[in-house]
PDB file of C-alpha atoms and ligand atoms in Angstrom:
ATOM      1  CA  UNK A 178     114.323  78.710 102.161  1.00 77.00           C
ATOM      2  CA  UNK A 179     111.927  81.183 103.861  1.00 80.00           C
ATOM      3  CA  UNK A 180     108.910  79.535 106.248  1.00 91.00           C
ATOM      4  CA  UNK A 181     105.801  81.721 105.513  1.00 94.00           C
ATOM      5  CA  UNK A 182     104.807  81.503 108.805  1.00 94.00           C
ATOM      6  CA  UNK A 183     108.349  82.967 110.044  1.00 96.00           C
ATOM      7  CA  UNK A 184     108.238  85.977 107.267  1.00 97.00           C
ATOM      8  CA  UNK A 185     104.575  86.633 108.187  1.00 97.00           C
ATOM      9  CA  UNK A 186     105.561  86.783 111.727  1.00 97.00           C
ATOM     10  CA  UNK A 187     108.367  89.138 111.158  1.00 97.00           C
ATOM     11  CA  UNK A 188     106.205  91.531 109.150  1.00 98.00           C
ATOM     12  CA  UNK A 189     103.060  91.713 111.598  1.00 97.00           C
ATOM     13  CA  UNK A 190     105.898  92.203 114.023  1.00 97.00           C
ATOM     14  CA  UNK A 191     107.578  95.345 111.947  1.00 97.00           C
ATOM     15  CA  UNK A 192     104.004  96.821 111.538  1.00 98.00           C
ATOM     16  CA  UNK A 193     102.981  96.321 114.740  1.00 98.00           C
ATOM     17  CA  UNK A 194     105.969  97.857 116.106  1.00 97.00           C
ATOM     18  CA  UNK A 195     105.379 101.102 113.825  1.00 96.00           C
ATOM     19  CA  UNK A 196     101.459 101.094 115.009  1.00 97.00           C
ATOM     20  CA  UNK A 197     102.643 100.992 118.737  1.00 96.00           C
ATOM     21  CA  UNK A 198     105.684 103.313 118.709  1.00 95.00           C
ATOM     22  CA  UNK A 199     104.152 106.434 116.439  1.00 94.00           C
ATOM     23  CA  UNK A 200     100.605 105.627 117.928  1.00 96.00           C
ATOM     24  CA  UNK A 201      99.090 105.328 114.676  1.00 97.00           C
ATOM     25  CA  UNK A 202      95.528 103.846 115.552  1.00 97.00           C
ATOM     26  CA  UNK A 203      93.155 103.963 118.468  1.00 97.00           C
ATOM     27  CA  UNK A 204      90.220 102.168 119.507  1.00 97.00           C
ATOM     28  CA  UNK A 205      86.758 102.207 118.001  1.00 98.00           C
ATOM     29  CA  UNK A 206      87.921 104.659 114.854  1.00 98.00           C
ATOM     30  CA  UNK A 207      86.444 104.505 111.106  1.00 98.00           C
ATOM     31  CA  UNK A 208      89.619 103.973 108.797  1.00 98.00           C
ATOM     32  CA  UNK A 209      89.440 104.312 105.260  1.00 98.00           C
ATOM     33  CA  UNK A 210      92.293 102.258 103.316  1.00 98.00           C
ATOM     34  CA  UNK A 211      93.448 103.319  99.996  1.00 98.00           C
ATOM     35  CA  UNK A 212      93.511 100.394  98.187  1.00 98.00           C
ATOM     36  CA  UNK A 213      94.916 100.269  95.056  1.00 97.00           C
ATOM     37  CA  UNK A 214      95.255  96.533  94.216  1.00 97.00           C
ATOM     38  CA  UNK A 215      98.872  96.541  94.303  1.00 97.00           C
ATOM     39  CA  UNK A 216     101.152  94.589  96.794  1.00 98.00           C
ATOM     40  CA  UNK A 217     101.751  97.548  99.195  1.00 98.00           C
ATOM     41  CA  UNK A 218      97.761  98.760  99.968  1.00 98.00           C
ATOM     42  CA  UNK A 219      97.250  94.875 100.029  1.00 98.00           C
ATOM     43  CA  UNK A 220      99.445  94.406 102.572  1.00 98.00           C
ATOM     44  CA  UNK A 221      98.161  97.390 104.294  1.00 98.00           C
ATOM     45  CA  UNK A 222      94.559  95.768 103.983  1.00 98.00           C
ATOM     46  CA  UNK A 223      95.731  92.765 105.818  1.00 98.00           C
ATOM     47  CA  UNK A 224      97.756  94.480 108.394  1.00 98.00           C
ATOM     48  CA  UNK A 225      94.891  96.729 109.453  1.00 98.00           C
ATOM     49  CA  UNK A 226      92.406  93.667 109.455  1.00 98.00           C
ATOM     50  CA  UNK A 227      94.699  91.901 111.782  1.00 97.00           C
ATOM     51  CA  UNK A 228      93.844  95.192 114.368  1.00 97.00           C
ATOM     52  CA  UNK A 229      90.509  95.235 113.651  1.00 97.00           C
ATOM     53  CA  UNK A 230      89.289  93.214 116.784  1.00 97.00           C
ATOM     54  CA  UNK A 231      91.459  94.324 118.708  1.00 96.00           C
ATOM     55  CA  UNK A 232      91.119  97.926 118.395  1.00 97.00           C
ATOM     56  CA  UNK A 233      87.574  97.599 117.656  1.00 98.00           C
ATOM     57  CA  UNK A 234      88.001  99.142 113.863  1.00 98.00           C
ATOM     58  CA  UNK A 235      85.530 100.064 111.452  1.00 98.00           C
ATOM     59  CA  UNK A 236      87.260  99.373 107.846  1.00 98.00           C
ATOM     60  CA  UNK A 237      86.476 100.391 104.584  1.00 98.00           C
ATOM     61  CA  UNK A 238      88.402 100.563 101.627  1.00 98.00           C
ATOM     62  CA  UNK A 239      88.649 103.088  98.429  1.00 98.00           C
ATOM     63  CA  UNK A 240      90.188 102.306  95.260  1.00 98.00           C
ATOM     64  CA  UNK A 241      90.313 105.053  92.425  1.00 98.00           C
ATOM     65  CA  UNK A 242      90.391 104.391  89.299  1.00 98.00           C
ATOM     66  CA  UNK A 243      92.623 106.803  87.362  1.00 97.00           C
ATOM     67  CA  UNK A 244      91.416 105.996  84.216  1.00 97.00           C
ATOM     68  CA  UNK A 245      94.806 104.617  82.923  1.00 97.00           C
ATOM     69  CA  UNK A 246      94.168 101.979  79.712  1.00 94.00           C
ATOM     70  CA  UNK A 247      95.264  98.491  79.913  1.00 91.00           C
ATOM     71  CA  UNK A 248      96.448  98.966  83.629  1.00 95.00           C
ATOM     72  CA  UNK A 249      93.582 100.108  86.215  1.00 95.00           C
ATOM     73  CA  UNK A 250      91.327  97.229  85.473  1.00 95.00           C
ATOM     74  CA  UNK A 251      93.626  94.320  86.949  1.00 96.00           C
ATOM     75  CA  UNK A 252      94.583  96.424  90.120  1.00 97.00           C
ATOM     76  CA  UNK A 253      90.643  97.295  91.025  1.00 97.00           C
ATOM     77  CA  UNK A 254      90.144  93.430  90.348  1.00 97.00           C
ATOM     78  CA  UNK A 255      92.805  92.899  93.066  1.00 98.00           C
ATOM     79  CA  UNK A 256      91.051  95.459  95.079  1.00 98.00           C
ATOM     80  CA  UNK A 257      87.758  93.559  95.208  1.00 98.00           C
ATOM     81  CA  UNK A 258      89.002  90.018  95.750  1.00 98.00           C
ATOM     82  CA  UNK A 259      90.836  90.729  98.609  1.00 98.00           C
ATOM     83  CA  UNK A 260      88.398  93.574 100.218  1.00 98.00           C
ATOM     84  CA  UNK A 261      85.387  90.444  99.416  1.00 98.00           C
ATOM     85  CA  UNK A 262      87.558  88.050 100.812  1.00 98.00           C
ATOM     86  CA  UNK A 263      88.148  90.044 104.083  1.00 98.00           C
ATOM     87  CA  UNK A 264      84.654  91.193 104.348  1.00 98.00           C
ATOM     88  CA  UNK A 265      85.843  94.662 104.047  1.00 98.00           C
ATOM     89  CA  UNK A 266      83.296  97.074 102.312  1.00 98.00           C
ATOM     90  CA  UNK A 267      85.007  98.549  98.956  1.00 98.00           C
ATOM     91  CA  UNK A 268      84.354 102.306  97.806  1.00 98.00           C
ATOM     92  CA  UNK A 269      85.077 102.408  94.066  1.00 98.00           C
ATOM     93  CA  UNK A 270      85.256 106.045  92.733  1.00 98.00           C
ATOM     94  CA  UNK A 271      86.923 107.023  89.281  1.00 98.00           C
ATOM     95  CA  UNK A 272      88.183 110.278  87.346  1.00 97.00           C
ATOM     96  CA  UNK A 273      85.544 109.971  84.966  1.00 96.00           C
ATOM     97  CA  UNK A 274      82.644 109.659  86.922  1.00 97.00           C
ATOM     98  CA  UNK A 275      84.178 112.592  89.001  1.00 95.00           C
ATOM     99  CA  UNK A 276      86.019 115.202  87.173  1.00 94.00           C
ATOM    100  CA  UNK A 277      84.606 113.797  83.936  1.00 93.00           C
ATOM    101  CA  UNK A 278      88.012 113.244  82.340  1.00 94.00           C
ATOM    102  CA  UNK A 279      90.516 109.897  82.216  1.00 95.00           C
ATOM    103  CA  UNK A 280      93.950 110.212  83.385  1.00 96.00           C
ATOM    104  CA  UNK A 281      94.826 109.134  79.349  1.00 96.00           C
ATOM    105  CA  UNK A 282      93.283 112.409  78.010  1.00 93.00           C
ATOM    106  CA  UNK A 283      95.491 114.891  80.171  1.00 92.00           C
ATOM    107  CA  UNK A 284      98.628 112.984  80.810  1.00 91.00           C
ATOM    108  CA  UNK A 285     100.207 114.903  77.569  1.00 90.00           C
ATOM    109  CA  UNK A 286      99.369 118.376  79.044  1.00 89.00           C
ATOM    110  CA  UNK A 287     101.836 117.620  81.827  1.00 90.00           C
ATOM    111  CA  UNK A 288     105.797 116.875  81.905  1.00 90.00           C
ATOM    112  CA  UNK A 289     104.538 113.745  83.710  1.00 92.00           C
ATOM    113  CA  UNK A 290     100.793 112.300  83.784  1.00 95.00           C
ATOM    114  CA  UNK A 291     102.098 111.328  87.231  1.00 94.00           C
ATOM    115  CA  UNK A 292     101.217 115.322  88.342  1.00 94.00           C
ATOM    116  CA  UNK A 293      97.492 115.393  87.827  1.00 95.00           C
ATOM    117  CA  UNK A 294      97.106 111.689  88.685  1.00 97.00           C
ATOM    118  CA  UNK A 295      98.625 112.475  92.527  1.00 95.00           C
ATOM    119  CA  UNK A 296      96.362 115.634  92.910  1.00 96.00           C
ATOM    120  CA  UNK A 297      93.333 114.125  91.897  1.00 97.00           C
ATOM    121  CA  UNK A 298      93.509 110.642  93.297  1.00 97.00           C
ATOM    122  CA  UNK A 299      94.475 112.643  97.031  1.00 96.00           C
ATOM    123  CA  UNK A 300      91.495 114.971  96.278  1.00 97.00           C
ATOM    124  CA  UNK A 301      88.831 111.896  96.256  1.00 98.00           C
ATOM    125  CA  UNK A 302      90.766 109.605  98.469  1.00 98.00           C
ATOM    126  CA  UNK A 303      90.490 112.828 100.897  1.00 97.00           C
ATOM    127  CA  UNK A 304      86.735 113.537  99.607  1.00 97.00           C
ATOM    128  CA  UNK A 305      85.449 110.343  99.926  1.00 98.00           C
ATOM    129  CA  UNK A 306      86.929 108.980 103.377  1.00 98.00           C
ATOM    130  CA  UNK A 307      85.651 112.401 104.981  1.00 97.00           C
ATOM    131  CA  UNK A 308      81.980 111.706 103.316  1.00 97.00           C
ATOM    132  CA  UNK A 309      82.432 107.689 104.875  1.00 98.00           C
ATOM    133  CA  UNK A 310      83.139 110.126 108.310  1.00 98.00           C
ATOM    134  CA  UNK A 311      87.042 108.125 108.416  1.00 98.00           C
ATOM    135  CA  UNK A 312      88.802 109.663 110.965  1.00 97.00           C
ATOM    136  CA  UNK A 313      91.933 108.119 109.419  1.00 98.00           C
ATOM    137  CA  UNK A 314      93.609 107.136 105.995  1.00 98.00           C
ATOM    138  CA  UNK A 315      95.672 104.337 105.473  1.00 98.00           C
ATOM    139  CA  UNK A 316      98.322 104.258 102.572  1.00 98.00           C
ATOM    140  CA  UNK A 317     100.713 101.810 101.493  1.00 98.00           C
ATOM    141  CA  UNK A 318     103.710 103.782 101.501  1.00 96.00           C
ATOM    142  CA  UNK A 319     106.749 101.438 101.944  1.00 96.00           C
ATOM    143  CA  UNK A 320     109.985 102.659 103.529  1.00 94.00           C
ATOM    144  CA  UNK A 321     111.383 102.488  99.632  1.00 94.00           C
ATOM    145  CA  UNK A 322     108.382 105.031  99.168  1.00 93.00           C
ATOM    146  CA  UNK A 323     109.260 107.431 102.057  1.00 91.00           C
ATOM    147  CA  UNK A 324     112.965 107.619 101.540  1.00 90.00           C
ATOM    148  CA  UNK A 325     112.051 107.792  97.959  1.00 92.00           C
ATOM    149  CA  UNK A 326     110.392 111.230  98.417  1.00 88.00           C
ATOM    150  CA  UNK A 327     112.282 112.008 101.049  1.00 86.00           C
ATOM    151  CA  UNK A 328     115.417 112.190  98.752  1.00 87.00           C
ATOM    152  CA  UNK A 329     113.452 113.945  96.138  1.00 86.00           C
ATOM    153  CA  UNK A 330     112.310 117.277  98.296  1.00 83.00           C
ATOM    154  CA  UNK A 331     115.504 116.967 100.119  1.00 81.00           C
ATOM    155  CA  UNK A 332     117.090 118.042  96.522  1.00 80.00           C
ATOM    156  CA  UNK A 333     114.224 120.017  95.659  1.00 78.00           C
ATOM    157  CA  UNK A 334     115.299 122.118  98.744  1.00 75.00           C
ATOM    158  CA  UNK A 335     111.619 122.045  99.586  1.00 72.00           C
ATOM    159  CA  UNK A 336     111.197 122.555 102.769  1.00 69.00           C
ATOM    160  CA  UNK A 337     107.883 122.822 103.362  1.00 68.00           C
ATOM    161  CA  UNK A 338     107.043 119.396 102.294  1.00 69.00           C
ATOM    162  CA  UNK A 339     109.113 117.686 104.932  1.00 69.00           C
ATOM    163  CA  UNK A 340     106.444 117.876 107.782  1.00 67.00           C
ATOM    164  CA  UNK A 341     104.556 115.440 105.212  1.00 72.00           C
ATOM    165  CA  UNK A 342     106.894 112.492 106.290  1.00 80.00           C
ATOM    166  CA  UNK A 343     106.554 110.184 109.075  1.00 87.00           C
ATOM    167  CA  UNK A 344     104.104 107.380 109.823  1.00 92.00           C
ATOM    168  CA  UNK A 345     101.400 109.656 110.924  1.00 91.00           C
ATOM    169  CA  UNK A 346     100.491 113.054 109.541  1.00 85.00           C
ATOM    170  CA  UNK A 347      98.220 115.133 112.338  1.00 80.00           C
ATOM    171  CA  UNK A 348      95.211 116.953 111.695  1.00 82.00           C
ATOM    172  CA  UNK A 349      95.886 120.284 110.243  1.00 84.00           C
ATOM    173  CA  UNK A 350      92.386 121.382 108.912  1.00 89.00           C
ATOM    174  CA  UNK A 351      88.500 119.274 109.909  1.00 91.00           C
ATOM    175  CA  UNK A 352      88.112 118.287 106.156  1.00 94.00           C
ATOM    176  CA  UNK A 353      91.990 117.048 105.598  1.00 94.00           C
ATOM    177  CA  UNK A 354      91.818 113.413 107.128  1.00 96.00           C
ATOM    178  CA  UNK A 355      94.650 112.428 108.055  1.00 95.00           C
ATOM    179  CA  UNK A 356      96.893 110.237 106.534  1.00 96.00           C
ATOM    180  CA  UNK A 357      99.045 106.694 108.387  1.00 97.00           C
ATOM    181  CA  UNK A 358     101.821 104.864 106.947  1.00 97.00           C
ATOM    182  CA  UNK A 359     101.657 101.025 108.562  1.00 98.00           C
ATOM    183  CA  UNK A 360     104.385  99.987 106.004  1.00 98.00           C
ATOM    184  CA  UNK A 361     106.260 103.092 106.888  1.00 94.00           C
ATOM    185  CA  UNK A 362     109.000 100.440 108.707  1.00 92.00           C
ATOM    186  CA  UNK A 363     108.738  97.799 105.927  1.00 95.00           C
ATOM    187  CA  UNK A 364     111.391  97.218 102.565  1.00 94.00           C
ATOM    188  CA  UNK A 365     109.099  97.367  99.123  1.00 95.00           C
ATOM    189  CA  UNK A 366     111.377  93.751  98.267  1.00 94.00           C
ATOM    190  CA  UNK A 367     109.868  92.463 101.763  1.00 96.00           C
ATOM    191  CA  UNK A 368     106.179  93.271 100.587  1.00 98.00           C
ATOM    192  CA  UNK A 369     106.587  91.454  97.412  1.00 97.00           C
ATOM    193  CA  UNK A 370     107.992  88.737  99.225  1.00 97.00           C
ATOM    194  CA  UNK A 371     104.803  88.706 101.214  1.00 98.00           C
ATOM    195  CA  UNK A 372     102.386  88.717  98.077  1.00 97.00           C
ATOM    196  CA  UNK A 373     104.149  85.805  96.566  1.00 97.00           C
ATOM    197  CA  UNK A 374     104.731  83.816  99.339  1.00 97.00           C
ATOM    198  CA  UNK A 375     100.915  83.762 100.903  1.00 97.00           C
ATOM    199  CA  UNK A 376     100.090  83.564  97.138  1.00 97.00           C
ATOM    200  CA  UNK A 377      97.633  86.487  97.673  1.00 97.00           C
ATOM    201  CA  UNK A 378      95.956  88.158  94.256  1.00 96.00           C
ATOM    202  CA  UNK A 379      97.807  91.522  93.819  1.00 96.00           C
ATOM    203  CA  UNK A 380      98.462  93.743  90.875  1.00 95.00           C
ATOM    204  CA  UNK A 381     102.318  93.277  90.336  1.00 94.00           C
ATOM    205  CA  UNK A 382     102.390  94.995  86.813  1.00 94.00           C
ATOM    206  CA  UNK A 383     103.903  98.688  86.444  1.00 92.00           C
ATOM    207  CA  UNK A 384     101.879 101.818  86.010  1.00 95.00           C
ATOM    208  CA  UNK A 385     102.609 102.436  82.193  1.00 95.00           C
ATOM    209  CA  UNK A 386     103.217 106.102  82.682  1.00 95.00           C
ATOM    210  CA  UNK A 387     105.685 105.599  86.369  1.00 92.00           C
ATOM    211  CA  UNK A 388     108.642 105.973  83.456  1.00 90.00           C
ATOM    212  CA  UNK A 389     107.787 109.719  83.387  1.00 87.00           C
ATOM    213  CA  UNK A 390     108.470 110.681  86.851  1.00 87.00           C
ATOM    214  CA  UNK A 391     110.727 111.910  89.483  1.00 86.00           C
ATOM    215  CA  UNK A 392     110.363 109.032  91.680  1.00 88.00           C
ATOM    216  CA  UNK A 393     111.106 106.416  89.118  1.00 89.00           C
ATOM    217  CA  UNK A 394     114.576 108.179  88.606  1.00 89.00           C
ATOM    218  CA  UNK A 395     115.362 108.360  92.130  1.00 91.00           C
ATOM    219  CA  UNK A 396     113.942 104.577  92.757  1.00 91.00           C
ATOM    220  CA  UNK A 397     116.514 103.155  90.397  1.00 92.00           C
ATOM    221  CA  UNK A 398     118.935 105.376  91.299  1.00 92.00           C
ATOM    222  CA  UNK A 399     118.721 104.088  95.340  1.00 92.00           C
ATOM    223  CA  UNK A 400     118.525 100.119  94.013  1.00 92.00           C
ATOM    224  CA  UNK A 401     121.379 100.708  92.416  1.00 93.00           C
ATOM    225  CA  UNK A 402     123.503 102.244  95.202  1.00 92.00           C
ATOM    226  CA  UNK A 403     121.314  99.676  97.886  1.00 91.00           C
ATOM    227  CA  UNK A 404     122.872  96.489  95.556  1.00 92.00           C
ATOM    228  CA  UNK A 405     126.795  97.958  95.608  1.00 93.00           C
ATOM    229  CA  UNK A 406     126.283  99.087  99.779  1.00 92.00           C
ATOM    230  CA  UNK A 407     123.870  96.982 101.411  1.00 92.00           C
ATOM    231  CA  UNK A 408     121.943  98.778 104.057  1.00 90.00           C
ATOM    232  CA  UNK A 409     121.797 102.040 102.162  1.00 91.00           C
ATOM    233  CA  UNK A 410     118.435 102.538 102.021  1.00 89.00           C
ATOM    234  CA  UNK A 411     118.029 101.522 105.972  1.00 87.00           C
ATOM    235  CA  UNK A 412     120.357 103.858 106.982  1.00 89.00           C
ATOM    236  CA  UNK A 413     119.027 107.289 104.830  1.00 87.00           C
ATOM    237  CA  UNK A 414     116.304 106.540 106.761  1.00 85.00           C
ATOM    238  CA  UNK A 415     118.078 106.599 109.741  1.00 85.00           C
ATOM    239  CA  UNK A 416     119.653 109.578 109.283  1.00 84.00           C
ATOM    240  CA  UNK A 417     116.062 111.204 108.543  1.00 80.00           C
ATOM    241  CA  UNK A 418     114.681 109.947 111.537  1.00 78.00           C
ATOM    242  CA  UNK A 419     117.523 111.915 113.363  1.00 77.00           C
ATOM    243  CA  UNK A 420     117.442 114.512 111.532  1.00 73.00           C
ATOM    244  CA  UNK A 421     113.918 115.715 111.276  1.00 67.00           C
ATOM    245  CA  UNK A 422     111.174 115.600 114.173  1.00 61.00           C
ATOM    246  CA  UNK A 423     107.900 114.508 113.224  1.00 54.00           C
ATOM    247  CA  UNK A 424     106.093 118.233 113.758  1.00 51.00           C
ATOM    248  CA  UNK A 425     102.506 119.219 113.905  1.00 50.00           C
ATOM    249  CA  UNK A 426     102.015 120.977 111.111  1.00 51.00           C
ATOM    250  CA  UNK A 427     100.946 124.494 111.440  1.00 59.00           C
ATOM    251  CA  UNK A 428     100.504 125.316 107.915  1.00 69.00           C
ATOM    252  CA  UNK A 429      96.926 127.515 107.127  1.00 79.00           C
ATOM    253  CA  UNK A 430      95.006 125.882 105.028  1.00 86.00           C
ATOM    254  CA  UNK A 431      91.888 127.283 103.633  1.00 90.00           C
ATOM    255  CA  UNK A 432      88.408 126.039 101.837  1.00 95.00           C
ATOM    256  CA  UNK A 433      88.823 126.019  98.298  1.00 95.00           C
ATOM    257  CA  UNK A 434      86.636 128.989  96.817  1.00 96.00           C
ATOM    258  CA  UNK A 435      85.036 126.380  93.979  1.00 95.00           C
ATOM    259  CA  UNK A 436      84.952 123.129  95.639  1.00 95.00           C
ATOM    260  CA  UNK A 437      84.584 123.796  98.985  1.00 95.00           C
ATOM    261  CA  UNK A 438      87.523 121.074  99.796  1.00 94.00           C
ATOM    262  CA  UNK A 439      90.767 121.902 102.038  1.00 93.00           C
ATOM    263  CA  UNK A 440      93.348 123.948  99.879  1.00 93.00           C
ATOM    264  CA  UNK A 441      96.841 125.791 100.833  1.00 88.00           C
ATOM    265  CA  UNK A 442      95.924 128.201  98.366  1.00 91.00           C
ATOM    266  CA  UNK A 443      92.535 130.167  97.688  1.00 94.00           C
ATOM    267  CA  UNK A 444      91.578 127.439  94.629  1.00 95.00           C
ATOM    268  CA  UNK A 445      92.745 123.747  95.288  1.00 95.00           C
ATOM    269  CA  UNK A 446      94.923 122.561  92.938  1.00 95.00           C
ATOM    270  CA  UNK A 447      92.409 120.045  91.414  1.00 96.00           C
ATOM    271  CA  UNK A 448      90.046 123.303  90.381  1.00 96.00           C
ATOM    272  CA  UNK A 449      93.323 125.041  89.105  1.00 94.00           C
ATOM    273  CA  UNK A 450      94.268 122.064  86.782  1.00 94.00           C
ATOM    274  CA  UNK A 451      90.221 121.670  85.168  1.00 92.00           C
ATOM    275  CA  UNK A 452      90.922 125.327  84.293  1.00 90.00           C
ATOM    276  CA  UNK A 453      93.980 124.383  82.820  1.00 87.00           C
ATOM    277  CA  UNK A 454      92.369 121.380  81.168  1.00 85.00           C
ATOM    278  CA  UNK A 455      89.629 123.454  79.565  1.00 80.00           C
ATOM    279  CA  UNK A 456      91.681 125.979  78.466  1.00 78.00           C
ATOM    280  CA  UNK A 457      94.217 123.837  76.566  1.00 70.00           C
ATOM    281  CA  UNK A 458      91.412 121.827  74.881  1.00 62.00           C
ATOM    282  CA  UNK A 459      89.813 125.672  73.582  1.00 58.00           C
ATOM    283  CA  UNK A 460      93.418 126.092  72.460  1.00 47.00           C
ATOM    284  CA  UNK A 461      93.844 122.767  70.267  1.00 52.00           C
TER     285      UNK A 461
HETATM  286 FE1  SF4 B 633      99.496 107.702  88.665  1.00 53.78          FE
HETATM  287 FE2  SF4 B 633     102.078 108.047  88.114  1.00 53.78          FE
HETATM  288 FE3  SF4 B 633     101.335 106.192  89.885  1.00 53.78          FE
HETATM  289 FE4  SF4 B 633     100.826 105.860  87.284  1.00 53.78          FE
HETATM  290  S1  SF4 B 633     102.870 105.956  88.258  1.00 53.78           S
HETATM  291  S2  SF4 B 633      99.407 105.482  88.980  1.00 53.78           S
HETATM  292  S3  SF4 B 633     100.404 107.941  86.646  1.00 53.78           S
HETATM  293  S4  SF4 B 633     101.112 108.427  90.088  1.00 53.78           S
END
């Protein structure tokens, strides 16, 4: 039988030890927390509230609200009972009110609504934590999550993208805030474990549309091979630790020509998709 106390103690000790070793936060800095609902920006919440005296942090928290039926509405509940409860101040932006669409009405122009849903929830997580003046963004990502993608570029042969993993990503460009991974150290069963055991209000349910992606695929596919080898997943990260260095990336990027928001091309990809969006609803 697990003592809460003991499991909490060994996860504030995992976190902690990713904070101290990769240098993730430093004193007296604005941190913006992208808060879902779900178990893994919960925890995240927490973790970073447990710093906050310490290091002297100024916390706020953004959820997004996709606009994803029968879903969104229980994990933005989560959001604001546990940002209320911590007395952390809760940023609530949505598609709609933004782009003036809902993830619902696009997800069949894509091979997988997950596409535009990751480019526009980054483009107002980014947006609004630079408007809040964050010097920092906090994301859930589990070490499920990182080997997850991690595994998924690595057969896309996509180079490019592996200076996005690691616990920290630098500053590359003054509108791009950058992004920490506090969970980076932590199993996605361990987090659950967490949210049941403290009995904290999380949003456990599946996104209705994760069936369509990548990730999903290559999420079973590792549970499967973690359940017939134990320590699996541990040790692809282990070999990804040694195998890549966590480099500053030099990439250019530029200022989107429309938007004004940091791009690697001339339009961000958020502009590029409304195009798209408008053009296929002339079309139909
Ligand atoms: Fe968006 Fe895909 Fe995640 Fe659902 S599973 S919230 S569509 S990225």
């Amino acid at each position: 039988m697990i003592k809460i106390g003991d499991f909490n103690k060994y996860i504030e000790k995992k976190v902690r030890k990713t904070v101290e070793d990769y240098n993730l936060i430093e004193e007296d800095e604005k941190i913006a927390i992208a808060l879902s609902g779900g178990k893994d920006s919960i925890l995240t919440l927490y973790m970073l509230n447990k710093f906050k005296d310490e290091f002297n942090l100024d916390l706020v928290a953004i959820t997004i609200d996709e606009g994803i039926y029968r879903y969104r509405n229980e994990g933005v509940e989560a959001a604001r009972k546990n940002a209320t409860d911590l007395g952390i101040k809760l940023i609530e932006k949505s598609f709609h009110d933004q782009f003036n669409f809902k993830l619902d009405q696009v997800s069949d122009f894509y091979k997988s609504a997950c596409i535009p849903c990751g480019v526009f929830r980054r483009y107002l997580l980014n947006k609004t934590a630079f408007e809040e003046d964050a010097v920092k963004i906090a994301t859930g990502h589990n070490l499920d999550d990182e080997i997850q993608s991690f595994l998924m570029t690595f057969s896309r042969a996509d180079f490019s993208r592996f200076s996005k993993f690691g616990p920290k990503l630098d500053p590359i460009h003054p509108k791009l805030i950058p992004r920490i991974k506090p969970l980076w150290n932590i199993p996605e069963k361990d987090v659950g474990t967490w949210a049941v055991l403290n009995n904290v209000e999380v949003h456990f349910a599946e996104c209705p549309y994760s069936y369509t992606s990548a990730r999903s695929k290559m999420k079973d596919y590792l549970n499967k091979m973690e359940s017939k080898r134990k320590g699996t997943k541990l040790n692809i990260l282990q070999s990804f630790k040694k195998s890549f260095q966590f480099e500053k990336k030099t990439m250019h990027l530029y200022e989107c020509e429309k938007c004004g928001e940091p791009s690697s091309s001339k339009v961000c990809k958020a502009c590029e998709m409304i195009e798209e969006f408008n053009s296929f609803i002339t079309i139909q």
